[in-house]
Short mmCIF file of C-alpha atoms in Angstrom, two decimals:
data_model
loop_
_atom_site.label_atom_id
_atom_site.label_comp_id
_atom_site.label_asym_id
_atom_site.label_seq_id
_atom_site.Cartn_x
_atom_site.Cartn_y
_atom_site.Cartn_z
CA MET A 28 23.93 38.74 -6.53
CA ILE A 29 21.68 35.78 -7.27
CA LEU A 30 24.30 34.51 -9.74
CA ALA A 31 27.18 34.96 -7.17
CA ALA A 32 24.96 32.98 -4.59
CA LEU A 33 24.35 30.21 -7.13
CA THR A 34 28.00 29.98 -8.02
CA ALA A 35 28.95 29.74 -4.38
CA ILE A 36 26.41 26.99 -3.85
CA VAL A 37 27.60 24.99 -6.88
CA GLY A 38 31.22 25.59 -5.94
CA GLY A 39 30.58 24.36 -2.36
CA CYS A 40 28.94 21.29 -3.84
CA ASP A 41 31.79 20.55 -6.14
CA PRO A 42 32.49 16.76 -5.69
CA SER A 43 36.22 17.24 -5.98
CA ASN A 44 36.13 19.07 -2.61
CA GLU A 45 34.54 16.04 -0.87
CA ASN A 46 37.36 13.66 -1.77
CA GLU A 47 39.02 12.38 1.41
CA TRP A 48 42.71 13.13 1.80
CA ASP A 49 44.53 9.86 0.75
CA GLY A 50 46.85 8.51 3.53
CA PRO A 51 50.62 8.64 2.95
CA VAL A 52 52.13 5.90 0.67
CA ILE A 53 54.69 4.07 2.82
CA PRO A 54 57.13 1.80 1.01
CA VAL A 55 57.76 -1.19 3.31
CA SER A 56 59.51 -4.51 3.24
CA LEU A 57 58.89 -7.70 5.15
CA LYS A 58 61.61 -8.49 7.67
CA SER A 59 60.23 -11.51 9.40
CA ILE A 60 56.91 -13.33 10.31
CA GLU A 61 55.35 -14.62 13.46
CA ALA A 62 52.69 -17.41 13.56
CA VAL A 63 49.87 -17.66 16.13
CA HIS A 64 47.15 -20.20 16.79
CA ILE A 65 43.48 -19.00 16.15
CA ASP A 66 40.36 -20.46 17.41
CA ASN A 67 37.69 -19.91 14.55
CA SER A 68 34.88 -21.88 16.22
CA GLY A 69 32.74 -18.84 17.32
CA GLU A 70 31.20 -15.92 15.42
CA PHE A 71 34.61 -14.18 15.44
CA PRO A 72 38.16 -15.71 15.37
CA VAL A 73 40.38 -15.25 18.46
CA VAL A 74 43.95 -15.95 19.10
CA ALA A 75 44.33 -19.05 21.19
CA ASP A 76 47.15 -20.49 23.17
CA SER A 77 45.76 -23.76 24.65
CA LEU A 78 42.74 -25.89 23.57
CA VAL A 79 41.35 -25.56 19.95
CA LYS A 80 38.57 -27.57 18.24
CA LYS A 81 40.41 -29.32 15.44
CA GLU A 82 37.66 -28.48 12.88
CA ALA A 83 37.94 -24.79 13.75
CA TYR A 84 41.74 -24.29 13.77
CA MET A 85 43.46 -21.49 11.88
CA VAL A 86 47.05 -20.41 11.85
CA GLY A 87 47.54 -16.72 11.70
CA ILE A 88 50.61 -14.80 10.46
CA LYS A 89 51.73 -11.40 11.74
CA TRP A 90 54.07 -9.54 9.42
CA ILE A 91 57.18 -7.86 10.96
CA ALA A 92 58.11 -5.00 8.56
CA ASP A 93 60.47 -2.11 8.36
CA ASN A 94 58.91 1.38 7.90
CA ALA A 95 55.80 0.04 9.58
CA LEU A 96 52.66 2.23 9.48
CA THR A 97 52.19 4.62 12.37
CA ASP A 98 49.38 6.98 13.44
CA ASP A 99 51.55 10.02 12.69
CA ASP A 100 50.63 10.83 9.19
CA ASP A 101 52.98 13.80 9.07
CA LYS A 102 56.08 11.64 9.66
CA PHE A 103 56.66 10.29 6.20
CA ILE A 104 57.00 12.11 2.97
CA THR A 105 54.39 11.10 0.45
CA GLY A 106 55.62 10.46 -3.08
CA PRO A 107 54.88 8.56 -6.28
CA ILE A 108 54.76 4.88 -6.28
CA HIS A 109 57.49 3.41 -8.44
CA LYS A 110 57.44 0.05 -9.89
CA GLY A 111 58.62 -2.52 -7.44
CA GLU A 112 57.76 -0.60 -4.24
CA GLN A 113 55.52 -2.45 -1.80
CA LEU A 114 52.58 -1.20 0.20
CA TYR A 115 51.89 -2.59 3.71
CA GLY A 116 48.72 -4.28 2.56
CA ASN A 117 50.33 -6.41 -0.10
CA MET A 118 53.91 -6.81 0.86
CA ALA A 119 53.59 -10.48 1.45
CA ASP A 120 51.89 -11.28 -1.76
CA ARG A 121 55.08 -12.05 -3.72
CA TYR A 122 55.83 -14.85 -1.36
CA SER A 123 54.63 -18.45 -1.74
CA LYS A 124 53.53 -19.99 1.61
CA ALA A 125 53.98 -23.53 2.85
CA ILE A 126 53.08 -25.31 6.10
CA VAL A 127 55.00 -28.25 7.61
CA CYS A 128 53.64 -30.39 10.50
CA LEU A 129 56.25 -30.73 13.23
CA THR A 130 54.21 -33.47 14.89
CA PRO A 131 52.40 -36.49 13.43
CA PHE A 132 49.29 -35.05 11.72
CA ASN A 133 47.50 -38.31 11.33
CA ALA A 134 48.03 -41.92 10.49
CA GLY A 135 49.02 -41.14 6.87
CA THR A 136 50.92 -37.96 7.59
CA PRO A 137 54.03 -38.24 9.79
CA ALA A 138 56.00 -35.34 11.35
CA GLY A 139 58.08 -33.34 8.85
CA LYS A 140 55.68 -33.59 5.95
CA TYR A 141 54.18 -30.68 4.15
CA VAL A 142 50.50 -30.20 5.00
CA SER A 143 49.89 -27.05 2.91
CA LYS A 144 47.19 -28.87 0.89
CA TYR A 145 45.08 -29.16 4.09
CA PHE A 146 45.06 -25.38 4.53
CA LYS A 147 43.27 -22.63 2.53
CA GLU A 148 43.80 -18.88 2.89
CA ILE A 149 40.88 -17.00 4.34
CA ASP A 150 39.68 -13.43 3.48
CA ARG A 151 41.84 -10.99 5.40
CA ASN A 152 38.72 -9.22 6.58
CA TYR A 153 37.94 -12.23 8.89
CA LEU A 154 41.06 -12.18 11.00
CA PRO A 155 41.69 -11.07 14.53
CA ALA A 156 43.17 -7.56 15.11
CA GLY A 157 46.91 -7.60 14.49
CA VAL A 158 46.95 -10.66 12.35
CA ASN A 159 47.76 -10.07 8.70
CA GLU A 160 47.18 -13.40 7.01
CA GLY A 161 45.20 -16.53 7.95
CA PHE A 162 45.09 -20.12 6.72
CA VAL A 163 42.17 -22.30 7.87
CA LEU A 164 42.71 -26.04 8.38
CA LEU A 165 40.12 -27.96 6.43
CA VAL A 166 41.29 -31.59 7.20
CA ALA A 167 41.02 -32.42 10.92
CA PRO A 168 44.12 -34.03 12.40
CA ASP A 169 44.22 -36.58 15.12
CA PRO A 170 43.49 -35.08 18.55
CA GLY A 171 46.45 -34.17 20.74
CA LYS A 172 49.25 -31.70 20.66
CA HIS A 173 50.32 -30.37 17.21
CA ALA A 174 52.87 -27.78 16.10
CA PHE A 175 53.55 -26.33 12.63
CA ARG A 176 56.26 -24.46 10.81
CA VAL A 177 55.12 -21.74 8.40
CA GLU A 178 57.56 -21.03 5.49
CA TYR A 179 57.61 -18.06 3.09
CA TYR A 180 59.36 -18.67 -0.28
CA ASP A 181 60.64 -16.07 -2.62
CA GLY A 182 60.66 -18.18 -5.75
CA GLU A 183 62.54 -21.39 -4.63
CA GLU A 184 64.41 -19.62 -1.87
CA LEU A 185 63.14 -20.07 1.72
CA THR A 186 63.12 -16.44 3.03
CA PHE A 187 61.22 -16.55 6.32
CA PHE A 188 59.88 -19.27 8.60
CA TYR A 189 58.29 -19.58 12.01
CA GLU A 190 57.72 -22.61 14.24
CA THR A 191 54.60 -22.41 16.44
CA ALA A 192 54.37 -23.49 19.95
CA PRO A 193 52.38 -26.83 20.40
CA ILE A 194 48.57 -26.55 20.61
CA GLU A 195 46.17 -29.02 21.90
CA PHE A 196 43.56 -30.19 19.51
CA TYR A 197 40.28 -31.87 20.64
CA MET B 17 -8.55 4.81 5.68
CA ILE B 18 -8.83 8.54 6.01
CA LYS B 19 -5.85 9.03 3.63
CA LYS B 20 -7.45 6.68 1.09
CA PHE B 21 -10.77 8.56 1.35
CA LEU B 22 -9.07 12.01 0.84
CA PHE B 23 -7.12 10.53 -2.13
CA LEU B 24 -10.52 9.26 -3.76
CA VAL B 25 -12.00 12.71 -3.33
CA VAL B 26 -9.04 14.21 -5.24
CA VAL B 27 -9.15 11.67 -7.93
CA THR B 28 -12.90 11.96 -8.60
CA ALA B 29 -12.60 15.80 -8.57
CA VAL B 30 -10.22 15.55 -11.62
CA THR B 31 -11.78 12.45 -13.28
CA MET B 32 -12.69 13.11 -16.95
CA ARG B 33 -16.24 12.67 -18.10
CA SER B 34 -17.31 9.10 -18.70
CA LEU B 35 -20.61 8.65 -20.61
CA PRO B 36 -22.31 5.72 -22.05
CA ALA B 37 -22.01 5.35 -25.82
CA GLN B 38 -25.67 6.35 -26.38
CA ASP B 39 -25.00 9.89 -24.87
CA THR B 40 -22.25 12.51 -25.27
CA VAL B 41 -18.60 11.40 -25.21
CA ILE B 42 -15.43 12.81 -23.84
CA LEU B 43 -12.77 12.50 -26.64
CA ALA B 44 -12.97 13.86 -30.12
CA SER B 45 -13.95 10.34 -31.26
CA PRO B 46 -17.62 9.74 -30.31
CA ASN B 47 -16.94 6.07 -29.89
CA ALA B 48 -14.40 6.24 -27.10
CA TRP B 49 -13.91 7.60 -23.59
CA LEU B 50 -11.36 7.72 -20.82
CA ASP B 51 -11.94 6.91 -17.13
CA PHE B 52 -9.84 7.04 -14.05
CA HIS B 53 -10.40 4.34 -11.53
CA LEU B 54 -9.21 3.87 -7.96
CA VAL B 55 -8.93 0.20 -7.13
CA GLN B 56 -8.17 -1.66 -4.00
CA HIS B 57 -6.95 -5.24 -4.49
CA ILE B 58 -6.83 -7.86 -1.64
CA GLY B 59 -4.87 -11.07 -2.06
CA LEU B 60 -6.80 -14.25 -1.54
CA GLY B 61 -3.79 -16.35 -0.67
CA LYS B 62 -0.08 -16.15 -0.26
CA TRP B 63 2.71 -15.79 -2.77
CA ASN B 64 4.31 -18.81 -1.22
CA SER B 65 3.39 -21.50 1.24
CA ALA B 66 6.82 -21.34 2.93
CA GLY B 67 6.79 -18.52 5.48
CA TYR B 68 10.30 -17.17 4.73
CA ALA B 69 9.59 -17.30 0.98
CA ASN B 70 6.22 -15.49 1.32
CA GLU B 71 7.37 -12.71 3.66
CA GLY B 72 10.38 -11.79 1.44
CA LEU B 73 7.86 -10.39 -1.09
CA PRO B 74 5.49 -7.39 -0.85
CA SER B 75 2.31 -8.05 1.03
CA ALA B 76 -0.41 -9.36 -1.25
CA SER B 77 -2.58 -6.36 -1.58
CA MET B 78 -2.41 -3.30 -3.83
CA THR B 79 -3.88 0.19 -4.18
CA GLU B 80 -4.08 1.07 -7.86
CA LEU B 81 -4.76 4.21 -9.84
CA ARG B 82 -5.50 3.42 -13.48
CA GLY B 83 -6.68 5.12 -16.54
CA VAL B 84 -9.07 3.08 -18.73
CA PHE B 85 -9.47 3.87 -22.39
CA THR B 86 -12.64 2.31 -23.78
CA PHE B 87 -13.72 2.17 -27.43
CA PHE B 88 -16.50 0.54 -29.54
CA ILE B 89 -15.86 -2.48 -31.63
CA ALA B 90 -19.33 -3.42 -32.63
CA LYS B 91 -22.49 -1.53 -31.81
CA PRO B 92 -24.44 -1.37 -29.89
CA ALA B 93 -22.75 -3.11 -26.94
CA LEU B 94 -19.33 -4.66 -27.63
CA HIS B 95 -16.28 -2.65 -26.95
CA ALA B 96 -12.55 -3.06 -26.10
CA PHE B 97 -10.63 -1.47 -23.40
CA MET B 98 -6.97 -0.90 -22.48
CA ASP B 99 -5.84 0.37 -19.14
CA MET B 100 -2.57 1.26 -17.49
CA GLY B 101 -2.05 1.90 -13.89
CA ILE B 102 0.30 2.24 -11.01
CA GLY B 103 -0.19 0.07 -7.95
CA ILE B 104 1.43 0.49 -4.56
CA MET B 105 2.05 -2.64 -2.52
CA PRO B 106 2.86 -2.69 1.14
CA ALA B 107 6.31 -3.49 2.39
CA PRO B 108 7.32 -7.15 2.70
CA GLY B 109 6.85 -8.82 6.19
CA MET B 110 10.64 -9.49 6.27
CA LYS B 111 12.06 -5.97 5.64
CA SER B 112 15.62 -6.89 6.45
CA LEU B 113 17.15 -10.33 6.19
CA ASP B 114 16.54 -12.57 9.28
CA ILE B 115 18.73 -15.63 8.92
CA SER B 116 16.88 -17.34 11.79
CA ARG B 117 13.99 -17.64 9.62
CA MET B 118 15.90 -18.77 6.47
CA PRO B 119 16.78 -22.39 5.42
CA MET B 120 20.35 -23.45 6.18
CA PRO B 121 22.73 -25.82 4.45
CA ASN B 122 22.42 -28.40 7.27
CA GLU B 123 21.38 -28.68 10.93
CA ALA B 124 24.31 -26.70 12.30
CA HIS B 125 24.01 -23.28 13.68
CA TYR B 126 25.28 -20.36 11.44
CA TYR B 127 26.51 -16.92 12.02
CA LEU B 128 25.87 -14.11 9.53
CA ARG B 129 29.38 -13.07 8.60
CA GLU B 130 28.68 -10.51 5.96
CA ILE B 131 25.83 -9.25 3.65
CA ARG B 132 27.67 -8.70 0.42
CA SER B 133 24.75 -7.17 -1.52
CA GLU B 134 21.05 -6.83 -1.34
CA SER B 135 18.56 -5.69 -3.94
CA GLY B 136 14.78 -5.43 -4.32
CA PRO B 137 11.96 -3.79 -2.34
CA ASP B 138 12.19 -3.61 1.43
CA LYS B 139 9.60 -0.83 1.74
CA ALA B 140 6.22 -0.06 0.08
CA SER B 141 6.75 -0.45 -3.73
CA ALA B 142 5.30 0.90 -6.89
CA HIS B 143 4.21 -1.50 -9.62
CA PHE B 144 3.20 -0.98 -13.19
CA LYS B 145 0.05 -2.71 -14.30
CA PHE B 146 -1.58 -3.01 -17.68
CA THR B 147 -4.69 -4.84 -19.10
CA ALA B 148 -6.41 -5.22 -22.35
CA GLY B 149 -9.81 -6.90 -23.01
CA LEU B 150 -13.38 -6.83 -24.10
CA SER B 151 -16.48 -5.51 -22.36
CA TRP B 152 -20.20 -5.42 -22.97
CA ASN B 153 -22.49 -2.59 -22.09
CA LEU B 154 -25.89 -3.71 -20.85
CA GLN B 155 -28.49 -1.10 -20.09
CA ALA B 156 -30.46 -2.26 -17.19
CA SER B 157 -32.48 0.82 -16.80
CA ASP B 158 -32.42 4.54 -17.86
CA LYS B 159 -29.85 5.29 -15.06
CA LEU B 160 -28.02 2.06 -14.61
CA ASN B 161 -25.62 0.33 -17.02
CA ILE B 162 -23.99 -2.90 -16.31
CA LEU B 163 -20.52 -3.58 -18.00
CA PRO B 164 -19.00 -7.02 -17.63
CA ALA B 165 -15.49 -7.20 -18.86
CA LEU B 166 -12.76 -9.91 -19.41
CA GLY B 167 -9.07 -9.10 -20.02
CA VAL B 168 -5.43 -10.14 -19.83
CA GLY B 169 -2.54 -8.16 -18.50
CA GLY B 170 0.70 -7.92 -16.60
CA LEU B 171 1.91 -6.68 -13.23
CA THR B 172 5.62 -5.77 -12.76
CA MET B 173 7.40 -7.25 -9.84
CA GLN B 174 10.98 -6.55 -8.84
CA GLN B 175 13.09 -9.43 -7.96
CA ARG B 176 14.61 -9.48 -4.51
CA GLN B 177 18.11 -10.88 -3.76
CA PHE B 178 20.54 -11.21 -0.97
CA ASP B 179 24.16 -12.32 -1.31
CA LEU B 180 25.77 -13.13 2.01
CA ILE B 181 28.47 -15.19 3.80
CA LEU B 182 27.39 -17.77 6.51
CA LYS B 183 29.93 -19.14 9.00
CA GLU B 184 29.31 -22.48 10.58
CA GLN B 185 29.51 -22.66 14.30
CA GLY B 186 32.33 -24.82 15.60
CA SER B 187 33.91 -25.07 12.19
CA ASN B 188 36.04 -23.15 9.64
CA THR B 189 33.43 -23.77 6.99
CA GLN B 190 31.90 -20.76 5.29
CA TYR B 191 29.27 -20.60 2.61
CA HIS B 192 28.66 -18.01 0.01
CA THR B 193 24.88 -17.87 0.06
CA THR B 194 22.39 -16.46 -2.46
CA TYR B 195 18.71 -16.05 -1.77
CA VAL B 196 16.47 -14.86 -4.63
CA TRP B 197 12.78 -14.20 -4.84
CA GLY B 198 11.55 -14.02 -8.45
CA LYS B 199 9.51 -15.38 -11.26
CA HIS B 200 12.57 -16.88 -12.94
CA ILE B 201 15.00 -18.86 -10.81
CA ASP B 202 17.45 -19.32 -13.61
CA GLU B 203 20.70 -17.80 -12.68
CA GLU B 204 21.38 -16.74 -16.22
CA TYR B 205 18.16 -14.82 -16.66
CA GLY B 206 19.50 -11.67 -15.15
CA SER B 207 16.50 -9.41 -15.11
CA THR B 208 15.70 -7.71 -11.81
CA THR B 209 12.19 -6.64 -12.86
CA GLU B 210 9.64 -9.26 -14.02
CA THR B 211 6.07 -9.27 -15.27
CA LEU B 212 3.47 -11.61 -13.82
CA GLY B 213 0.72 -12.29 -16.38
CA TYR B 214 -2.84 -12.61 -15.24
CA LEU B 215 -6.47 -13.00 -16.40
CA THR B 216 -9.04 -10.57 -15.00
CA GLY B 217 -12.84 -10.58 -14.87
CA ARG B 218 -14.70 -7.33 -14.03
CA LEU B 219 -18.29 -6.39 -13.35
CA ASN B 220 -18.86 -2.64 -13.37
CA PHE B 221 -22.01 -0.74 -12.52
CA LYS B 222 -22.46 2.69 -13.84
CA TYR B 223 -25.15 4.88 -12.24
CA LYS B 224 -26.18 8.11 -14.00
CA MET B 225 -26.99 10.90 -11.74
CA GLN B 226 -28.17 14.38 -12.50
CA ARG B 227 -24.70 15.97 -13.09
CA MET B 228 -22.41 13.02 -12.83
CA SER B 229 -21.98 9.22 -13.21
CA LEU B 230 -20.82 6.96 -10.51
CA LEU B 231 -19.04 3.80 -11.32
CA PHE B 232 -18.60 0.91 -8.89
CA GLY B 233 -16.94 -2.36 -9.84
CA VAL B 234 -15.68 -5.66 -8.53
CA GLU B 235 -12.93 -7.62 -10.18
CA TYR B 236 -11.24 -10.93 -9.86
CA THR B 237 -7.63 -11.37 -10.97
CA CYS B 238 -5.91 -14.68 -11.35
CA PHE B 239 -2.18 -14.74 -11.94
CA PHE B 240 -0.88 -17.49 -14.11
CA ASP B 241 2.73 -16.57 -13.31
CA ARG B 242 4.27 -17.26 -9.92
CA MET B 243 7.03 -15.90 -7.70
CA HIS B 244 9.47 -18.54 -6.65
CA PHE B 245 12.16 -18.70 -4.00
CA TYR B 246 15.68 -19.92 -4.61
CA GLY B 247 18.60 -20.57 -2.34
CA ARG B 248 22.20 -21.65 -3.10
CA TYR B 249 25.01 -22.47 -0.70
CA SER B 250 28.57 -22.60 -2.07
CA ASN B 251 31.54 -23.68 -0.03
CA MET B 252 33.93 -20.78 -0.08
CA PHE B 253 37.12 -22.77 0.28
CA TYR B 254 36.35 -25.45 -2.26
CA ASP B 255 34.09 -23.34 -4.51
CA ASN B 256 31.63 -26.19 -4.85
CA ILE B 257 27.77 -26.05 -4.45
CA GLN B 258 26.82 -27.56 -1.15
CA LYS B 259 23.05 -27.26 -1.55
CA ASP B 260 20.38 -25.76 -3.83
CA ILE B 261 16.91 -24.92 -2.68
CA GLN B 262 13.88 -24.18 -4.87
CA VAL B 263 10.48 -23.48 -3.48
CA LYS B 264 7.73 -22.93 -6.02
CA GLY B 265 5.41 -20.10 -5.47
CA ASN B 266 1.58 -20.19 -5.53
CA ASN B 267 -0.79 -18.85 -8.20
CA MET B 268 -1.95 -15.59 -6.63
CA ASN B 269 -5.61 -14.50 -6.80
CA MET B 270 -6.80 -10.94 -5.95
CA LEU B 271 -10.23 -9.56 -5.47
CA GLY B 272 -10.68 -5.86 -6.21
CA ILE B 273 -13.17 -3.13 -5.62
CA SER B 274 -13.04 -0.09 -7.91
CA VAL B 275 -14.70 3.37 -7.80
CA SER B 276 -14.80 6.16 -10.29
CA ALA B 277 -16.79 9.29 -10.91
CA SER B 278 -17.33 11.38 -14.00
CA PHE B 279 -18.87 14.73 -14.45
#
């Protein structure tokens, strides 16, 4: 009886029983992108649509995907991950990103020039909710209204792009 | 205080016999004996003059329980001793990281974005202590022996470290920041537990009573190793070092009072 109790205790403490159920693996593909302005001057970044401090500007990217994640875990059939399938978290990693200024950036950078070198990608844990990628601006432009075009390249081929609305920098 | 007194009573109740060399001895060898001492050390200064650097370390006092093995070298009075003990130090003044007290890369205001890792004591901590040296037995009277002693030893101290991300207010700038409290501030050293060397002088008084002996002692310990503070700020986007801070520690001195009883 003691042996049975010990077995039950050990069995109940089996670490394999404590593994959480892994969520379903959902193959997804990127359909398009959307860019938003982000104000990163405070403790937490927030999506902005008017005035942003030029030293604290970030452009955020939202991914538009097919087979997007839902809260209904039973909807999709789980299966093995085959080579080439993409998960929601990394489906944009295969693309190279570039940013063009649609307005004059500063005295040495006219409209239409690539300003990718002035941006750096930020850790995705430091983004507002709903934003999947973020690129902080590390070189302050001239004050005034600015707009950017974000481009995603698959190799040399331009696959997606999005032009932001103008934003006022101060 | 009551807890320490009860602890002393328990310790003395299990203390082995400790007799002068002229009378009976404890161990099989007639020229050696073993004592257990309870010692309270009090720091006579601070680990570091900078407040944040001092309060990241355990408070400068220690309650130690040690076993002292003493053996004769040259009769009638010269002998050597070795002791090992465990000391408990109180928790640091700064139990959790308070960035408002820490130095910053510049005059701007910073937010604590994330603490990536932390290590080292944030509560009362145990430290291993060992000493070796020489002592002299002076018989002041039939009942009183005076034993001055001089020794060298080491005290283990665990390094304390925080790795965090600071975000500058009004800017995209972020710093990967490291704060370290330790004896070695060389990044490549790698050890998390270090030993602080010290010199110690002791003066023990052993009083023989009818069925037991009481030992009372005072000791002064001077650490010749120090605990320093080190801070580094690296720009996360350019991966370059923005600022390094090094604050040298002080040589700590401690005054101790020991008690022991043997039956």
